[in-house]
Tab-separated table of C-alpha atoms in Angstrom:
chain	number	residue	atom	x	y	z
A	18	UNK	CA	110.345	49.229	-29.439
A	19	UNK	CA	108.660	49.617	-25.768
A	20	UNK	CA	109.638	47.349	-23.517
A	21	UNK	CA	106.243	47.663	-22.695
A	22	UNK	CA	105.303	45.992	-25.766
A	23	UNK	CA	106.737	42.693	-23.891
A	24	UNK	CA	103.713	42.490	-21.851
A	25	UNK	CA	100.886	40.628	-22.917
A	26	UNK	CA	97.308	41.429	-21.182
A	27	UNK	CA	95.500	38.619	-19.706
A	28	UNK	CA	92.755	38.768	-21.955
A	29	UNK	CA	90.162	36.314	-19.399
A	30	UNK	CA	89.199	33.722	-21.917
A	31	UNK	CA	85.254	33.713	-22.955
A	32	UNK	CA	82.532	32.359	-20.696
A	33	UNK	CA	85.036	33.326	-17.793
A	34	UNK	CA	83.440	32.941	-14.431
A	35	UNK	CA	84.621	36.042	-12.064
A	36	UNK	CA	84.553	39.999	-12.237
A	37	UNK	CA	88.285	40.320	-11.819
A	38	UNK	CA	89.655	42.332	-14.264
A	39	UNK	CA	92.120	41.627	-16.287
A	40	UNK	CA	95.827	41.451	-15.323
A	41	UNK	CA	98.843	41.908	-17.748
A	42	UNK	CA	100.945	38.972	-17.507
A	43	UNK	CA	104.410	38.827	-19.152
A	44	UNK	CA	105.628	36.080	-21.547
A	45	UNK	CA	108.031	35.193	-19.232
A	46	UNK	CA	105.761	34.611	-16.198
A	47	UNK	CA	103.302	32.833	-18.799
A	48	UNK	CA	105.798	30.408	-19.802
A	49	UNK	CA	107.257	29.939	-16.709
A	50	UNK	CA	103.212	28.695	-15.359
A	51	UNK	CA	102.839	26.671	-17.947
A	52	UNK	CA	106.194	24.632	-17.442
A	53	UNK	CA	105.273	24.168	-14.317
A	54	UNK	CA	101.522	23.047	-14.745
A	55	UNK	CA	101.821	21.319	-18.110
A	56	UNK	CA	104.295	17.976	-16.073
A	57	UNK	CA	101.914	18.587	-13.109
A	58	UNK	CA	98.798	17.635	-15.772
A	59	UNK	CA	100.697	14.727	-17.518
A	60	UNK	CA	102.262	13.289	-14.389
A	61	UNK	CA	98.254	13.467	-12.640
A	62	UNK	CA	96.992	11.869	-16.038
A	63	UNK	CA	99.719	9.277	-15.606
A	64	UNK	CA	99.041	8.355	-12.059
A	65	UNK	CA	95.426	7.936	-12.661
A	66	UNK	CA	96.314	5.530	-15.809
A	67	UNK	CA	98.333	3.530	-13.437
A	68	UNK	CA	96.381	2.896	-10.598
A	69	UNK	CA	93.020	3.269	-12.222
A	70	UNK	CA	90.816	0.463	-10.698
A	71	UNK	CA	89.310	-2.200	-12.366
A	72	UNK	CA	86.396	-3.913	-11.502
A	73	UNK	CA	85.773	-4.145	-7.519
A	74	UNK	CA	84.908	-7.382	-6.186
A	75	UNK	CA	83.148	-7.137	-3.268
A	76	UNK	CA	81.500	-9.909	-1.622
A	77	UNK	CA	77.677	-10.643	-1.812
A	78	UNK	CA	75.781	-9.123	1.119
A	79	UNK	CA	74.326	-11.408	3.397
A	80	UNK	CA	72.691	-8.896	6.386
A	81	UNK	CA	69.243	-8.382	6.969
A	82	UNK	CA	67.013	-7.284	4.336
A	83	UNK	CA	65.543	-3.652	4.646
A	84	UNK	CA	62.130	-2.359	3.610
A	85	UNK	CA	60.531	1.205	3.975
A	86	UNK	CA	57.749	1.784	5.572
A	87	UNK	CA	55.732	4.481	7.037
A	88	UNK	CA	53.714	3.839	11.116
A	89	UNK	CA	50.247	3.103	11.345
A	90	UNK	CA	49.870	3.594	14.941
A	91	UNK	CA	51.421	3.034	18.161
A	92	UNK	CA	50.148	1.562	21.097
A	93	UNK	CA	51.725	1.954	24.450
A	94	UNK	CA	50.982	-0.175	27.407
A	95	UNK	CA	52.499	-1.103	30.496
A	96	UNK	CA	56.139	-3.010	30.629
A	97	UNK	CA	54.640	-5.763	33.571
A	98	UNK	CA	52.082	-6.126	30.578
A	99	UNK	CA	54.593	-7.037	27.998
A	100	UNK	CA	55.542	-10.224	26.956
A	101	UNK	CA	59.411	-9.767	26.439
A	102	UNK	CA	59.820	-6.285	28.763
A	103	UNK	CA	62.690	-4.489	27.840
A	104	UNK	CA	66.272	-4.713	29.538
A	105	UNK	CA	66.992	-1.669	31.873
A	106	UNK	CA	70.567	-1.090	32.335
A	107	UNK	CA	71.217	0.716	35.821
A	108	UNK	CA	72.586	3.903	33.796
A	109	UNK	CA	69.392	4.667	32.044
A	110	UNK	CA	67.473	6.999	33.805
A	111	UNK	CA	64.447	7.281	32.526
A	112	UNK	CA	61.856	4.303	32.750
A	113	UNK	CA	60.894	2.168	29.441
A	114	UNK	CA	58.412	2.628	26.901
A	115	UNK	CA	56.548	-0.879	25.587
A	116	UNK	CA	53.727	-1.273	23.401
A	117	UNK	CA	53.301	-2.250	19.512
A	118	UNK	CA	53.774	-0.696	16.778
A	119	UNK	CA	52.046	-1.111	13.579
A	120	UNK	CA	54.039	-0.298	10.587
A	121	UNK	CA	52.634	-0.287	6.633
A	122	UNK	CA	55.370	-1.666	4.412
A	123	UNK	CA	56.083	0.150	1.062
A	124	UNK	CA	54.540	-3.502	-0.863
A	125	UNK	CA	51.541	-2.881	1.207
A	126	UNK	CA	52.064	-5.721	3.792
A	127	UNK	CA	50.918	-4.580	7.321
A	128	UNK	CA	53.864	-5.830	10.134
A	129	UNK	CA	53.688	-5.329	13.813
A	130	UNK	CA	56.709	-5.121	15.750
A	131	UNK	CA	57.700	-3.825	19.741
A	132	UNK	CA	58.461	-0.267	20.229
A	133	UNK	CA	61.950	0.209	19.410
A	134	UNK	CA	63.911	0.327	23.143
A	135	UNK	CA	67.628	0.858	23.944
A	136	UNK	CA	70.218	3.755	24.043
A	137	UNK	CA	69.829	5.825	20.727
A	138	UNK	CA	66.076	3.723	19.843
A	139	UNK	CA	64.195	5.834	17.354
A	140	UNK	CA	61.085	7.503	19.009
A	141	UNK	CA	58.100	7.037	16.618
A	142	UNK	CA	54.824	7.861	16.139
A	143	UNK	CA	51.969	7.257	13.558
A	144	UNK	CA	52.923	9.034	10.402
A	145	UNK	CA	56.469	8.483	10.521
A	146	UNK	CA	58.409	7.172	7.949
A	147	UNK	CA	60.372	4.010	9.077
A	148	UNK	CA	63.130	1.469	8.120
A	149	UNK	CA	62.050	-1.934	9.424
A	150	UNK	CA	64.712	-4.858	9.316
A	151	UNK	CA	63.427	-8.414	8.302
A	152	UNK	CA	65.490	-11.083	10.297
A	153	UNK	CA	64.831	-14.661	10.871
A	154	UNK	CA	63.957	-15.223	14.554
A	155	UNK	CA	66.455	-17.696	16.182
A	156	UNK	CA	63.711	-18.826	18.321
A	157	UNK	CA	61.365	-20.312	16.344
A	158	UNK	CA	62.812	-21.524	12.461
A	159	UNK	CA	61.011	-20.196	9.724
A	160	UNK	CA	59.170	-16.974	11.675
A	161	UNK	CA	60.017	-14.115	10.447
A	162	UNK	CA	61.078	-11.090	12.605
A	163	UNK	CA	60.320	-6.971	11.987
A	164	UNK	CA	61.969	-4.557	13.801
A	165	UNK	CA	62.200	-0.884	13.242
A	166	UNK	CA	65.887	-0.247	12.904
A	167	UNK	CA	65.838	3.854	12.109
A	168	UNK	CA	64.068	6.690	10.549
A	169	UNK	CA	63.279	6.771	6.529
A	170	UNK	CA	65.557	9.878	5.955
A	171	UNK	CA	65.576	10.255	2.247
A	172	UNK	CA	62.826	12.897	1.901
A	173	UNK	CA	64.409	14.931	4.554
A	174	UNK	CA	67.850	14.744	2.925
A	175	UNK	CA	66.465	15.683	-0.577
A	176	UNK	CA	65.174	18.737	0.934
A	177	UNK	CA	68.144	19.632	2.679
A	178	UNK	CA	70.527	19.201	-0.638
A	179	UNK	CA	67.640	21.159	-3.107
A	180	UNK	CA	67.895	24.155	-0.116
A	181	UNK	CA	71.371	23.598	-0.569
A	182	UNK	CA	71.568	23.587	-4.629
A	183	UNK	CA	69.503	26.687	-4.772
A	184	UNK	CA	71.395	29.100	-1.515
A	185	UNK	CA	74.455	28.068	-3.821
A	186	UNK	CA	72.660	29.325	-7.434
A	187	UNK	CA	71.020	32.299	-5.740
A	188	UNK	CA	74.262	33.818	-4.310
A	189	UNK	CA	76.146	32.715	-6.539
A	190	UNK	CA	74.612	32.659	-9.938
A	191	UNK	CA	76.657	30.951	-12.864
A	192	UNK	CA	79.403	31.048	-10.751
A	193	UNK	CA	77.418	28.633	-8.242
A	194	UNK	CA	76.259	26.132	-11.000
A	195	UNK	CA	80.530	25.986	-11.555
A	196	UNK	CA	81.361	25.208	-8.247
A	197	UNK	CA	78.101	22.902	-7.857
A	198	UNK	CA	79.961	21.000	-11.142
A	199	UNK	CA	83.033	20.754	-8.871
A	200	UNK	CA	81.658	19.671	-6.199
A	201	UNK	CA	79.942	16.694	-8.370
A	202	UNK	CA	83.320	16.307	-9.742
A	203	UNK	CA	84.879	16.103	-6.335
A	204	UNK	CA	82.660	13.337	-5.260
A	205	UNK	CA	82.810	11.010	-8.346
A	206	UNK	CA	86.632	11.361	-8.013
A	207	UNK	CA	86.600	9.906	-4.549
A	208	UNK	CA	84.011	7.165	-4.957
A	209	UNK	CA	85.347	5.970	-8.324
A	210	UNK	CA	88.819	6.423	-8.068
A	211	UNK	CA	90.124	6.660	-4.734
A	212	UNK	CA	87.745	4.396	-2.884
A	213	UNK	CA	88.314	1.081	-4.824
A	214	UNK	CA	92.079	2.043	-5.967
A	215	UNK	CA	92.497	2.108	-2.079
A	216	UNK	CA	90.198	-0.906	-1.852
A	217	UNK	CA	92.346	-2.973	-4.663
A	218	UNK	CA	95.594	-2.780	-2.940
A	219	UNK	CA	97.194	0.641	-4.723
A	220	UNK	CA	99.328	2.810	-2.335
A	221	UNK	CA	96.550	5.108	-0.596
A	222	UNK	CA	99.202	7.774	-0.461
A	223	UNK	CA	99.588	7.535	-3.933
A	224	UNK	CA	96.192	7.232	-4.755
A	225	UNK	CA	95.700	10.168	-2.615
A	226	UNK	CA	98.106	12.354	-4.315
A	227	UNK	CA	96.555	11.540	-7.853
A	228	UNK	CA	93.120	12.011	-6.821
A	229	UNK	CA	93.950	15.330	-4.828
A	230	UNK	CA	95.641	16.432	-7.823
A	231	UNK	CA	93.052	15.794	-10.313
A	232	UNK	CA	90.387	17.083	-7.978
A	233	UNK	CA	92.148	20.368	-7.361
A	234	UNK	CA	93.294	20.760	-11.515
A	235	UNK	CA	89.885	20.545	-12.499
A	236	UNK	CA	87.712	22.098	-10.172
A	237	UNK	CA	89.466	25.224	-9.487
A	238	UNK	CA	89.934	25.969	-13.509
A	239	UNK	CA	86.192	25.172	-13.991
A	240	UNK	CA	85.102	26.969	-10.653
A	241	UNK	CA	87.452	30.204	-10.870
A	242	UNK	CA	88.064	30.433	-15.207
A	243	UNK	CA	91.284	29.415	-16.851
A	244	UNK	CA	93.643	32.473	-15.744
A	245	UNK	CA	97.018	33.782	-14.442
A	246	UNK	CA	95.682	34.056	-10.620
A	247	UNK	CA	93.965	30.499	-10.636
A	248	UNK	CA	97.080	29.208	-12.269
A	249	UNK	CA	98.623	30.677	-9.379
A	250	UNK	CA	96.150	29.226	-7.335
A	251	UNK	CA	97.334	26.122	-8.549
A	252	UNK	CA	100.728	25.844	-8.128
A	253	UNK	CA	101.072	27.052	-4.534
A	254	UNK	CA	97.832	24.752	-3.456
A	255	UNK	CA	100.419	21.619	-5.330
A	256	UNK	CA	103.816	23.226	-3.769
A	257	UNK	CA	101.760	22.969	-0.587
A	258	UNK	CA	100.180	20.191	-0.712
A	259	UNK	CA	103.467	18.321	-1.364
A	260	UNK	CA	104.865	19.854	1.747
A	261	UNK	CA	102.074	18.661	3.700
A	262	UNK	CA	102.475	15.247	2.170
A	263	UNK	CA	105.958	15.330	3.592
A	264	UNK	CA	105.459	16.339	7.194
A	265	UNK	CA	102.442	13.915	7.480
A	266	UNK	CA	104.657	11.262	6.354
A	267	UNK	CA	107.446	12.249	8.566
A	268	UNK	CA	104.922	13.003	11.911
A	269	UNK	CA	103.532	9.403	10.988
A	270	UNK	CA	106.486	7.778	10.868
A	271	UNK	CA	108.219	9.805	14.512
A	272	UNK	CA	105.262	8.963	16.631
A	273	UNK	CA	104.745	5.263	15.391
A	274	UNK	CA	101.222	5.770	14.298
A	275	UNK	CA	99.429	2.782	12.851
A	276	UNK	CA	96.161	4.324	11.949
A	277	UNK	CA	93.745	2.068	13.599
A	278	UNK	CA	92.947	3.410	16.500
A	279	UNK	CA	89.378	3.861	15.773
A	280	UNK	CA	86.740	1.030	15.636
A	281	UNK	CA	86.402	2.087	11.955
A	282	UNK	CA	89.922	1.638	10.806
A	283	UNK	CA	89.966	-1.943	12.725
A	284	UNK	CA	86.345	-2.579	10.830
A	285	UNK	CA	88.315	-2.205	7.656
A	286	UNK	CA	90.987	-4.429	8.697
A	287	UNK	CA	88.814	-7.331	8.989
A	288	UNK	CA	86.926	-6.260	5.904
A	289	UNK	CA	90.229	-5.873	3.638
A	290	UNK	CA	93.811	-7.246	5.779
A	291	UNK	CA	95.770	-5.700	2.673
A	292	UNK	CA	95.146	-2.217	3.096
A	293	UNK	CA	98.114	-0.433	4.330
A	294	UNK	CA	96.391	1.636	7.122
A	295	UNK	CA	99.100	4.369	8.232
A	296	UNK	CA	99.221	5.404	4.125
A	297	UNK	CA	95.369	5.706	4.583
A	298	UNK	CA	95.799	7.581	7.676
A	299	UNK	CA	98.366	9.902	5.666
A	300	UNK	CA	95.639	9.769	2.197
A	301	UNK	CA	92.752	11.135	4.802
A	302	UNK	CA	95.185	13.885	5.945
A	303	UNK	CA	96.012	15.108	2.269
A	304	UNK	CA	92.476	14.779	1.183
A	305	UNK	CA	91.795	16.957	4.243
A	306	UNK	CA	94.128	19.302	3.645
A	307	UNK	CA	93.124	20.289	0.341
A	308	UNK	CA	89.659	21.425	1.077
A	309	UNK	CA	91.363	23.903	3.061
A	310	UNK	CA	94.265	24.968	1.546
A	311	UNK	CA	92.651	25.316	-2.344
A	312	UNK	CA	90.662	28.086	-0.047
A	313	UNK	CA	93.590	30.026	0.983
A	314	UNK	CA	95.231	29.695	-2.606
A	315	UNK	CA	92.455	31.141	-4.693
A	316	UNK	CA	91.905	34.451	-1.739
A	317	UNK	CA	95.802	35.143	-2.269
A	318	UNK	CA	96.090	34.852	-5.656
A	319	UNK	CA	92.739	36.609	-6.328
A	320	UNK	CA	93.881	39.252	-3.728
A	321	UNK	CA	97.463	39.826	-5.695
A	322	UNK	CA	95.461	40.382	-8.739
A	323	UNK	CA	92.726	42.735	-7.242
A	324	UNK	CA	95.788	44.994	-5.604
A	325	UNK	CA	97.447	45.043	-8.952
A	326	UNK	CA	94.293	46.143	-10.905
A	327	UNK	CA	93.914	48.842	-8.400
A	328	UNK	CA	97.171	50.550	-7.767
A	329	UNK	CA	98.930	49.285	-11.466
A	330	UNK	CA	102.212	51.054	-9.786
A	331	UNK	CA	102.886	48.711	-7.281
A	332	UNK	CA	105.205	46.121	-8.106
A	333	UNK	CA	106.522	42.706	-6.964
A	334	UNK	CA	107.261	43.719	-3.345
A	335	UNK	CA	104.375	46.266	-2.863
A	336	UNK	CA	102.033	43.310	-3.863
A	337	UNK	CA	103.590	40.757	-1.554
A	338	UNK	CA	103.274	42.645	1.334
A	339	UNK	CA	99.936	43.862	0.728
A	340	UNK	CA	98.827	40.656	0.007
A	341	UNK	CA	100.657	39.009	3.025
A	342	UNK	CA	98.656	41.162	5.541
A	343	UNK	CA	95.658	39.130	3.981
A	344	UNK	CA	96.996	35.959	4.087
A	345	UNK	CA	97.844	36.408	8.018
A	346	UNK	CA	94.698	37.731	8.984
A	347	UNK	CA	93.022	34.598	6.735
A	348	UNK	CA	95.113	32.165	8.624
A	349	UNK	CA	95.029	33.262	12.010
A	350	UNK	CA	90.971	32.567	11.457
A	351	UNK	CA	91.531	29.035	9.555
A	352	UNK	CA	93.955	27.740	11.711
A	353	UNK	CA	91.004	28.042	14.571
A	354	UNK	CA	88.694	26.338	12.496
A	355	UNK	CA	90.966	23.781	11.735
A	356	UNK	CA	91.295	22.203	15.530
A	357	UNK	CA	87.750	23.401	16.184
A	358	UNK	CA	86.415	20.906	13.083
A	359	UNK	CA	88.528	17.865	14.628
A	360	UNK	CA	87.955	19.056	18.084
A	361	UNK	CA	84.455	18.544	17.271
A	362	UNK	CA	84.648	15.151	14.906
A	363	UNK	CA	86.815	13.773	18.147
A	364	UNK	CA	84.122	14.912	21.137
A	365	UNK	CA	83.030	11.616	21.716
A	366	UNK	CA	86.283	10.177	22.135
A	367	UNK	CA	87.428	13.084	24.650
A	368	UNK	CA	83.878	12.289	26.448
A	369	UNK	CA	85.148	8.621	26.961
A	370	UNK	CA	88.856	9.103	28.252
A	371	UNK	CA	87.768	12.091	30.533
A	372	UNK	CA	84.783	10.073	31.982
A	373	UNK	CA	87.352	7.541	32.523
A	374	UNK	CA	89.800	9.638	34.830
A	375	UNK	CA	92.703	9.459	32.508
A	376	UNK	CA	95.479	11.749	33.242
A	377	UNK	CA	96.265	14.556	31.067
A	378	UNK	CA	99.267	13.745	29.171
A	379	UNK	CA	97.677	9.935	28.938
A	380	UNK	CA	94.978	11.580	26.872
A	381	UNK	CA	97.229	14.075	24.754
A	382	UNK	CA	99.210	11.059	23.967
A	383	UNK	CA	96.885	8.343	23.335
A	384	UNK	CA	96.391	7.513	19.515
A	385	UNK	CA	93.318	8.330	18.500
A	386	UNK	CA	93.837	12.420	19.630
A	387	UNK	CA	97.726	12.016	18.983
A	388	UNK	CA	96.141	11.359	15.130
A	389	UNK	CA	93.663	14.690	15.007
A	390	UNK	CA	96.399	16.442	16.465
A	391	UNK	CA	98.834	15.323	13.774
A	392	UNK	CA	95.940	16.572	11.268
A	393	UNK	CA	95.989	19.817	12.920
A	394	UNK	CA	99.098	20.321	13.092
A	395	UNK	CA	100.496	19.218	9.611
A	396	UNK	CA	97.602	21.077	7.918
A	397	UNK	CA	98.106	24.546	9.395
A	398	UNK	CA	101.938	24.247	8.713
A	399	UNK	CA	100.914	23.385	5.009
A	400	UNK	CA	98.309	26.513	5.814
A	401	UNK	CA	100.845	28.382	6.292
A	402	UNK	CA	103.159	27.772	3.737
A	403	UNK	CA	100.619	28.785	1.226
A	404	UNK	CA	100.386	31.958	1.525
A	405	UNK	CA	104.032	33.217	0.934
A	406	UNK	CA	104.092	30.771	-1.975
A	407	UNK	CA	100.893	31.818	-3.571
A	408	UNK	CA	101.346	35.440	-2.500
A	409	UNK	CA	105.081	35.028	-4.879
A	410	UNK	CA	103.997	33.405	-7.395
A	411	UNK	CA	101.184	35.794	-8.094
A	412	UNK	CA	103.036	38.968	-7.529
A	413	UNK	CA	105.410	37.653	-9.650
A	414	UNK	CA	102.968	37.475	-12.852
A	415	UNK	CA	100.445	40.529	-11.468
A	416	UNK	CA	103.909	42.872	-10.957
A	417	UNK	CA	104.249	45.264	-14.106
A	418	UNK	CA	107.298	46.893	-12.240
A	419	UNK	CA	107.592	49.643	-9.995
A	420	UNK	CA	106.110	53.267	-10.846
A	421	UNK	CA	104.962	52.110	-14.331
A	422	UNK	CA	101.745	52.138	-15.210
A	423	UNK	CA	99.396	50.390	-17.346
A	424	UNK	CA	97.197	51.676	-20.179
A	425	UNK	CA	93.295	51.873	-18.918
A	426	UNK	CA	91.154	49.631	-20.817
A	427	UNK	CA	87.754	49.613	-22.050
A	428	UNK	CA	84.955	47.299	-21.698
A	429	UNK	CA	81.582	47.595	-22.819
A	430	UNK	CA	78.362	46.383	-21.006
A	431	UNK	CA	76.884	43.724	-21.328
A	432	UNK	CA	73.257	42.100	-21.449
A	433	UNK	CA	71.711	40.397	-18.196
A	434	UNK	CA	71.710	36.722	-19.261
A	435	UNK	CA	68.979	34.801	-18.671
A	436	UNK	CA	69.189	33.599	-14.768
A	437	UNK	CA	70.157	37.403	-13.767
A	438	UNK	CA	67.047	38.014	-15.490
A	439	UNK	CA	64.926	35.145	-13.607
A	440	UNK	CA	66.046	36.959	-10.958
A	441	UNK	CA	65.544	39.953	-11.470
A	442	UNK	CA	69.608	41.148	-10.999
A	443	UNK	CA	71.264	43.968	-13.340
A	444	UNK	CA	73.733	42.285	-15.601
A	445	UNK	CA	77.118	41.742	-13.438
A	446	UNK	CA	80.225	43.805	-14.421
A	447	UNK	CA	82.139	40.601	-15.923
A	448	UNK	CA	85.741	42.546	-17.914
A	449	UNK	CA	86.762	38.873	-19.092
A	450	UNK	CA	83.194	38.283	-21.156
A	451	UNK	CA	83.714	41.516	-23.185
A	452	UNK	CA	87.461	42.527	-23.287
A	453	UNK	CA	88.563	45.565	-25.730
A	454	UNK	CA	90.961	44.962	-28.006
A	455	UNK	CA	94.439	45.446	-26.259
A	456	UNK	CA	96.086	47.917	-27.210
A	457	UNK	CA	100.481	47.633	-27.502
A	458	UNK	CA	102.404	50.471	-27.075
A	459	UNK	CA	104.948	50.178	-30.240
A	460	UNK	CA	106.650	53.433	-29.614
């Protein structure tokens, strides 16, 4: 018999969601994946058993009450005019606005209330939909209070997320609706698991791990199809992710980081004294992480697999270096983004310590950037681990060995479904919905 015959084809799986074709994968390689991802699964399914949360008690709220509204009019007169004139602090330039401002309540009650004043005061006019705060003045008992607190976003948001939703469908077609699911997915994860496990007490770095974990299992098999490169995918985005566990826990522990040197993180201290705040520092650096590194997972593996489909002779080493000049071009890019995304999420702080004269090293050093930097840091290394241990992995499985090559298959066309043809697109070239029968060389 052909040795040949000891290669199996990846046949795609129906419903599949990408126009890679197929890869033949041997049985080895196969069962070598799925000892690896089957304990992954059970140990994830485990974790979440054990630290599920049960019901959250969280105390009754007792701020100000809130009611939309949407401006009547505004009337502007002058501040010597005004019967409480607004505070001017000698920093603020530019002279204060009084006047009233009448504001129609969502019930239908009419309110009138002072032109909102202050650093970062909403500017209004009539037509503007409002968010007026009903407090109890501490002047006179009984007398109730309005004040416009911010702008009524919601319409403005809705808009924003349907654009959204349909620049995702339109480029991306079923393929979009897949990763719209995982994104849904990713969200309910986080504010039903990892949220109140964190909330109840439960290890945030373990709770981390188990959410990451599931999040990354089940969106990148329902976003990408159930196949060798995602599988891949997979277990380099989990090899890496554990290494990036590991240094974060290790760079925590070095520069004696407490994670609460943001107003935030003390906020949460007063609101819950149990939460162990450097294993939420290292959860927020794992969750972090994986955003970016599922996206340098799925380009190697997918690359491996494209390379292989093209040139069948290359084998394991042809692949990996192929692939490899990918991966560092990728990462020399992401590794930019990375400190320009906390560089940005951290401006405010740099704002503050430069305004205040501090010296150089002061800054590097003080906690707040010492944390960003430990996220930028720990996450490219994890970065760059990736990509040699995705690039393996799938060259490993995509490799049919050097100078042989495989037998061309067929596929037949297929019909436009019916969103190609809302569209107006030609039916995509999709070898995983319609795969010929494979064909074994028995020699």
């Amino acid at each position: 018999m052909n040795r040949a015959h000891d290669h199996d084809t990846a046949d795609g799986h129906a419903g599949h969601a990408h126009s890679h074709a197929p890869v033949p994968v041997s049985r080895r390689a196969t069962r070598l994946t799925l000892a690896a991802l089957i304990p992954a699964a059970v140990l994830t399914l485990v974790g979440l058993f054990l630290l599920w949360p049960g019901d959250l008690k969280t105390e009754p709220w007792t701020g100000a009450v809130n009611h939309d509204g949407v401006v009547a009019s505004v009337r502007i007169i002058d501040c010597a005019d005004a019967a409480e004139p607004p505070v001017q602090t000698p920093e603020q330039k530019a002279p204060p606005v009084c006047g009233d401002v009448v504001v129609r309540l969502a019930d239908g009650k009419v309110v009138t209330t002072a032109i909102p004043s202050g650093p970062g005061a909403p500017e209004v006019e009539a037509g503007d939909k409002v968010v007026v705060m009903e407090t109890e003045s501490f002047e006179q008992d009984g007398t109730i209070k309005y004040d416009i607190a911010d702008h009524d976003r919601t319409d403005g948001l809705w808009a924003l997320v349907l654009a959204f939703v349909g620049a995702v469908i339109a480029f991306g077609r079923w393929r979009g609706v897949s990763a719209l699911a995982g994104l849904a997915f990713t969200f309910a994860v986080l504010l039903m698991f990892v949220v109140p496990a964190i909330l109840q007490g439960s290890s945030p770095l373990l709770v981390a791990i188990v959410g990451s974990s599931l999040i990354m299992l089940v969106v990148l098999y329902l976003t990408h199809g159930f196949n060798a490169p995602t599988s891949m995918a997979v277990l380099g985005t989990l090899t890496a992710l554990a290494l990036t566990g590991g240094l974060s826990a290790l760079s925590v522990s070095l520069l004696h980081l407490t994670g609460m040197a943001s107003e935030e993180s003390l906020y949460v201290t007063f609101v819950n004294a149990d939460i162990n705040m450097p294993g939420l520092l290292l959860a927020g650096i794992l969750i972090g992480a994986l955003g970016v590194l599922d996206d340098v997972t799925v380009t190697q593996a997918y690359t491996v697999a494209e390379l292989a489909n093209a040139n069948p002779n290359l084998g394991f080493g042809g692949l990996y270096r192929a692939a490899s000049r990918v991966g560092r071009a990728h990462i020399t890019s992401v590794i930019n983004t990375i400190v320009l995304a906390y560089a940005g999420a951290s401006l405010p702080t740099l704002l503050l310590l430069t305004a205040g004269g501090a010296p150089l090293g002061e800054m590097l050093t003080n906690e707040f950037l010492a944390q960003e930097i430990v996220r930028s840091v720990v996450g490219t290394i994890g970065l760059i681990s990736a990509v040699p241990i995705t690039t393996a992995l799938a060259a490993l499985v995509s490799s049919r060995g050097e100078g042989r090559a495989a037998t061309p298959r067929r596929t037949r066309p297929r019909q436009a479904d019916a969103l190609e043809q809302a569209w107006g697109l030609p039916p995509e070239a999709d070898a995983f919905r319609h795969p010929a029968p494979a064909r074994h060389d028995h020699g």
